[in-house]
Amino acid sequence: MNTLTTTFIKRLRDRDEAAWFELWETFGPVIRSQLTRWGRGYVGLETVRDLTQETLAELSKSIHRFDPERGVRFSTWLLAIARHCFGDEMDRRNASKRGSGRRPGSLFDGAVPESRIPQPEKAYEHRVFLAKVHAAVRQVESEADFIQFQVYRMRVFENQPGRTVSAALGISEPTVSRHLGRIRNMLRMQLESIITMYSFTKEELQEPLQAGLVGSDTMFDDALSELHVQHSIHEHKDQAGIQLA
Amino acid sequence: MLCIGVLVYLSLRMIRPVFLGFCWVFSRTWSWFFASVGDVLIIVTNLIANVIMVPLVIIATMFGRWQAADRLAETLGAENIRALNACWYLLVRRPLHLVCLWPIRPATRPRPVAPATPALASPVGEFPGYVVQRTLPPGGSGARLVVACPTREHQESGTSIPDLVVIKSFHVGQGSTLPQIVRESRSLEAARSLGLVLEHELDQERFYYVMPYHEGETINAVTRSLHAATDGQGLQIEQLRRVLEIEHDLVHTLCTYHREGLWHKDVKPENVIVTPDRAWLVDLGLITPLRSEMTLTTHGTEYFRDPEMVRQALRGVKVHQVDGALFDVYGAGAVLYFMMENTFPAHGVLSRFDRRSPEVVRWIIRRAMTDYAKRYQSAESMLADLAAVMASEDPYVLVPADLPSLRGSAKSGAEKPAHRPLATPASTSHAARSPRSNITAGFGSAVSTMSSRVRQAATTTGSRLNQRLTRGNVRRFVGFAIVLLSLGFLLSLIMDIGSHGTSGDHYHSLARIERSTNTWSRIIPVNEYELAATGLQGLEDLHPSIGDGARLIVVNETGLATGFADRTVRHVLDALSQSGCEVVLEDISAQARLLSILAIEGDLDDESAVTRWQVALKAGGYTGMIWIARDTGPSGDAREPLMKVVVPLEPIASAEPRTRRSAWPDQVHASSAVFCDNHAGSTRNSHERSSRAQAA
């Protein structure tokens, strides 16, 4: 564990609203997505939103119990809290159905098929990693110059040739390269900072390496573009799920 | 056999009542036992609490921590009363109840039932001058929305009112609250000048306002129908044009709002009504003056509300410290995204574009939704970009470099068309669509005749030249600005020291009132210690109006704080009552009206504001106003409630010019009551009292 992580946990424990907002922005969509997946067909959009908020509220109550030294991923812990919130909601719903003749305890398993019972599966962990990468991109977008970030977006995320980008924005090609380099450096630094802040185990700290985010510029750009696209696809699916619900 | 049968039958018949009787006795004894155990536990815990808290109270009293001692004593008192109650139940009531001599109510209290709506002086649903046609679904605020048409007499009374209007009404007896009413009424005057509100009325029980009714669909419905024909591939050129028209109307309306100093704060698809001739931004529920001194709130709708606004609100920033117009620009960008993608922007500016759309439109959306400091600096800039896209033959050919905002000519582009003001209701049906019609007409005309390569080359060369020129200008400008800022800072420092040298914003505002309104102010302490030292003697001497027959209304801006501040305020109110004043606490409509003026004008630092304030007080038949506000320190941190007793002044025009007070007292206490009047004769007395108070 590192200074950034401990500082962040300390901020959360000190009820720093900005820290909670950061956490909400970063992990809120992942939790919402997971709850939507568990509750598909059983709970609606509003309930998913309520449950997401409830999960964060429960987290705020029990943040003092989280011990990063134990080596448990923060995301796994968050998932466990989300699961309890979801289970409570299902219990409440089924308990309110009179005459069903079933014990509330048995309803959660009945309502949620075995395959949906939350486990810290790889897909979920990957979503959490994508959320961290997205948080870093969002942070850089917020800090960087608008044109410079758009250059990076067009060049890397949309894979447009340098000449097209320079023509579209009315800047020279060397300027495009310069902007590209500057944003790349910012992204590297921000990724390091964010991933360090939200990672509590060695495995989590190794994730950028496995994803190819540590390497040459080309490798970095390719890996980041791939992760960004993956995140966008997940996000798109979630949106579709939310709209359907 | 018969006897045996009878015996068996009788015994069987007897078993049940005996069993039931046994159960009844058992349950009664059991419940008595458990209730008694509960009572004993209450008594024991109370004893423990006494053992712990009594020394604390004594220590707090010894160290002079009156507030803490007071709070602890209050808690202890409540606990002791609870324990005594438990003793009474344990020793008397429960034993009597056990032997059926005293009924006990069930422990669980019945759920409070909302009181029935009281009979109303003016029946809800009937609005003078209007005939209600139908009811609309209520919005998020819970207000009642009805469609109505004006009566012939009302239409002929001189007001220009369209044939159909929407009336939004809030009723205190039906769940609406004072803050809600104040929020809605805050910007009515400005909204009225824009033609958004035709009439408004505030009486003892309800508040309503009348708006023009636009028959149409929301952007949600329009977007669905536009995308239904595209098979998810993106909008065709005709549909794209329609979307841009709607967005243009929306941004144009926002420009008008911002020019009038208003911030809509809830720009979202549901709040834009699309009629065949144009799009209308509706719902005035959250409209806020851009210069408001209120604290920023997080109201708005997720995905269409800038996250930066939430951050700032969490920091407790005031509205006038941010540029609310930029948050509206974010909302406009999000609405355009919604129309292009048929879904909400879940990740703000980083939201993905899945459908085919022109690069320039994407650019406009991103520019509108990017970080607060980097987005379009006004709705006009965004409007200029939209106009450029609409004026082009084929938006797909345009590149971002062609947009006025990137060329650095956004301002001229925005100011070029003399946009029609927001149409007044009377002209709604026949509204001329001159600006947009002109732009739209150019959609098919030959505008860009240059080949794209030539244009690119020209743009690149031009931008390089511009960059060189700009760098030199920027350096000069920065140097000049630094010198100016330094001078300004020094000047303000000198003026600040020279004027009064007090720290809180509150005193600055009082000084401004004094300077601008020919009034004088004085301060008497109502702080707990100073109040104890000086008392409230001579309160009635301060102004001839305070005394028999004076009618003072209490306007509570904060909600009374508990503890000493509450009691201090009550003490002053009691003193005023005893001196013959009538202190009115309940007139919620007058409170709302006065608070509304306070909210719009902030610290009441100009003459018109004070005049409106006086007029409002006089119209309500009040002699004065007791305004309870929360004092804020120099850094904006909240302190104890501050009470100001304000006696209405004569209209400014007829007021005699008076000598200004020479200097503002250097040492004034944070909690104070301020008495203002325009009687020169009482100035001397007041100065004397002020000196005495300070000496005390």
mmCIF file with all atom_site columns, C-alpha atoms in Angstrom, chain A residues 17 21 25 32 49 134 137-138 141-144 146-147 149-150 153-154 158 167-170 172 231-232 235-236 239 243, chain B residues 302-303 307 310-311 314 342-344 346-347 349-352 354 359 363 366-367 370-371 374 399-401 406 456 463-464:
data_model
loop_
_atom_site.group_PDB
_atom_site.id
_atom_site.type_symbol
_atom_site.label_atom_id
_atom_site.label_alt_id
_atom_site.label_comp_id
_atom_site.label_asym_id
_atom_site.label_entity_id
_atom_site.label_seq_id
_atom_site.pdbx_PDB_ins_code
_atom_site.Cartn_x
_atom_site.Cartn_y
_atom_site.Cartn_z
_atom_site.occupancy
_atom_site.B_iso_or_equiv
_atom_site.pdbx_formal_charge
_atom_site.auth_seq_id
_atom_site.auth_comp_id
_atom_site.auth_asym_id
_atom_site.auth_atom_id
_atom_site.pdbx_PDB_model_num
ATOM 1  C CA . GLU A 1 17  ? -17.132 15.238 0.242   1.00 0.00 ? 17  GLU A CA 1
ATOM 2  C CA . PHE A 1 21  ? -17.753 12.411 -5.104  1.00 0.00 ? 21  PHE A CA 1
ATOM 3  C CA . GLU A 1 25  ? -17.952 9.159  -10.210 1.00 0.00 ? 25  GLU A CA 1
ATOM 4  C CA . ARG A 1 32  ? -24.916 0.388  -11.203 1.00 0.00 ? 32  ARG A CA 1
ATOM 5  C CA . ARG A 1 49  ? -30.313 3.944  -8.821  1.00 0.00 ? 49  ARG A CA 1
ATOM 6  C CA . HIS A 1 134 ? -11.646 6.098  -17.583 1.00 0.00 ? 134 HIS A CA 1
ATOM 7  C CA . VAL A 1 137 ? -8.821  9.973  -19.051 1.00 0.00 ? 137 VAL A CA 1
ATOM 8  C CA . ARG A 1 138 ? -11.585 12.116 -17.610 1.00 0.00 ? 138 ARG A CA 1
ATOM 9  C CA . GLU A 1 141 ? -9.635  15.844 -20.297 1.00 0.00 ? 141 GLU A CA 1
ATOM 10 C CA . SER A 1 142 ? -10.522 18.189 -17.504 1.00 0.00 ? 142 SER A CA 1
ATOM 11 C CA . GLU A 1 143 ? -6.995  19.470 -16.942 1.00 0.00 ? 143 GLU A CA 1
ATOM 12 C CA . ALA A 1 144 ? -5.622  19.596 -20.472 1.00 0.00 ? 144 ALA A CA 1
ATOM 13 C CA . PHE A 1 146 ? -9.336  21.528 -25.049 1.00 0.00 ? 146 PHE A CA 1
ATOM 14 C CA . ILE A 1 147 ? -7.708  21.506 -28.479 1.00 0.00 ? 147 ILE A CA 1
ATOM 15 C CA . PHE A 1 149 ? -7.056  16.738 -25.871 1.00 0.00 ? 149 PHE A CA 1
ATOM 16 C CA . GLN A 1 150 ? -9.196  16.741 -28.994 1.00 0.00 ? 150 GLN A CA 1
ATOM 17 C CA . ARG A 1 153 ? -8.875  11.867 -29.096 1.00 0.00 ? 153 ARG A CA 1
ATOM 18 C CA . MET A 1 154 ? -9.041  12.170 -32.860 1.00 0.00 ? 154 MET A CA 1
ATOM 19 C CA . GLU A 1 158 ? -10.647 7.629  -33.406 1.00 0.00 ? 158 GLU A CA 1
ATOM 20 C CA . ALA A 1 167 ? -6.678  19.902 -41.477 1.00 0.00 ? 167 ALA A CA 1
ATOM 21 C CA . ALA A 1 168 ? -9.746  19.537 -39.296 1.00 0.00 ? 168 ALA A CA 1
ATOM 22 C CA . LEU A 1 169 ? -8.387  21.725 -36.545 1.00 0.00 ? 169 LEU A CA 1
ATOM 23 C CA . GLY A 1 170 ? -6.413  24.133 -38.665 1.00 0.00 ? 170 GLY A CA 1
ATOM 24 C CA . SER A 1 172 ? 0.173   22.076 -38.480 1.00 0.00 ? 172 SER A CA 1
ATOM 25 C CA . HIS A 1 231 ? -15.203 0.933  -21.681 1.00 0.00 ? 231 HIS A CA 1
ATOM 26 C CA . SER A 1 232 ? -17.395 2.652  -24.247 1.00 0.00 ? 232 SER A CA 1
ATOM 27 C CA . GLU A 1 235 ? -21.128 1.822  -21.138 1.00 0.00 ? 235 GLU A CA 1
ATOM 28 C CA . HIS A 1 236 ? -23.281 1.506  -24.224 1.00 0.00 ? 236 HIS A CA 1
ATOM 29 C CA . GLN A 1 239 ? -27.218 2.485  -21.141 1.00 0.00 ? 239 GLN A CA 1
ATOM 30 C CA . GLN A 1 243 ? -33.261 2.349  -21.011 1.00 0.00 ? 243 GLN A CA 1
ATOM 31 C CA . GLU B 2 302 ? -28.577 13.818 -13.806 1.00 0.00 ? 302 GLU B CA 1
ATOM 32 C CA . TYR B 2 303 ? -26.727 13.541 -17.139 1.00 0.00 ? 303 TYR B CA 1
ATOM 33 C CA . PRO B 2 307 ? -20.803 17.601 -12.506 1.00 0.00 ? 307 PRO B CA 1
ATOM 34 C CA . VAL B 2 310 ? -22.285 19.570 -7.996  1.00 0.00 ? 310 VAL B CA 1
ATOM 35 C CA . ARG B 2 311 ? -18.661 19.904 -6.914  1.00 0.00 ? 311 ARG B CA 1
ATOM 36 C CA . LEU B 2 314 ? -20.629 20.701 -2.256  1.00 0.00 ? 314 LEU B CA 1
ATOM 37 C CA . ASN B 2 342 ? -31.133 9.137  -28.947 1.00 0.00 ? 342 ASN B CA 1
ATOM 38 C CA . THR B 2 343 ? -29.657 8.453  -25.547 1.00 0.00 ? 343 THR B CA 1
ATOM 39 C CA . PHE B 2 344 ? -28.353 10.453 -22.630 1.00 0.00 ? 344 PHE B CA 1
ATOM 40 C CA . ALA B 2 346 ? -23.787 8.903  -19.519 1.00 0.00 ? 346 ALA B CA 1
ATOM 41 C CA . HIS B 2 347 ? -20.135 9.939  -19.363 1.00 0.00 ? 347 HIS B CA 1
ATOM 42 C CA . VAL B 2 349 ? -17.954 14.898 -22.614 1.00 0.00 ? 349 VAL B CA 1
ATOM 43 C CA . LEU B 2 350 ? -16.372 11.461 -22.989 1.00 0.00 ? 350 LEU B CA 1
ATOM 44 C CA . SER B 2 351 ? -19.649 9.868  -24.040 1.00 0.00 ? 351 SER B CA 1
ATOM 45 C CA . ARG B 2 352 ? -19.360 7.784  -27.151 1.00 0.00 ? 352 ARG B CA 1
ATOM 46 C CA . ASP B 2 354 ? -22.316 5.561  -32.125 1.00 0.00 ? 354 ASP B CA 1
ATOM 47 C CA . GLU B 2 359 ? -17.712 16.053 -37.024 1.00 0.00 ? 359 GLU B CA 1
ATOM 48 C CA . TRP B 2 363 ? -17.203 19.195 -31.835 1.00 0.00 ? 363 TRP B CA 1
ATOM 49 C CA . ARG B 2 366 ? -17.832 18.362 -26.833 1.00 0.00 ? 366 ARG B CA 1
ATOM 50 C CA . ARG B 2 367 ? -17.004 22.018 -26.626 1.00 0.00 ? 367 ARG B CA 1
ATOM 51 C CA . THR B 2 370 ? -16.085 20.036 -21.679 1.00 0.00 ? 370 THR B CA 1
ATOM 52 C CA . ASP B 2 371 ? -14.554 21.315 -18.476 1.00 0.00 ? 371 ASP B CA 1
ATOM 53 C CA . LYS B 2 374 ? -12.733 25.500 -21.382 1.00 0.00 ? 374 LYS B CA 1
ATOM 54 C CA . VAL B 2 399 ? -14.440 20.737 -40.223 1.00 0.00 ? 399 VAL B CA 1
ATOM 55 C CA . PRO B 2 400 ? -14.091 22.222 -36.731 1.00 0.00 ? 400 PRO B CA 1
ATOM 56 C CA . ALA B 2 401 ? -11.588 24.758 -38.050 1.00 0.00 ? 401 ALA B CA 1
ATOM 57 C CA . LEU B 2 406 ? -12.106 28.166 -33.517 1.00 0.00 ? 406 LEU B CA 1
ATOM 58 C CA . GLN B 2 456 ? -7.328  23.666 -45.446 1.00 0.00 ? 456 GLN B CA 1
ATOM 59 C CA . SER B 2 463 ? -3.715  30.114 -38.200 1.00 0.00 ? 463 SER B CA 1
ATOM 60 C CA . ARG B 2 464 ? 0.102   30.175 -38.078 1.00 0.00 ? 464 ARG B CA 1
#
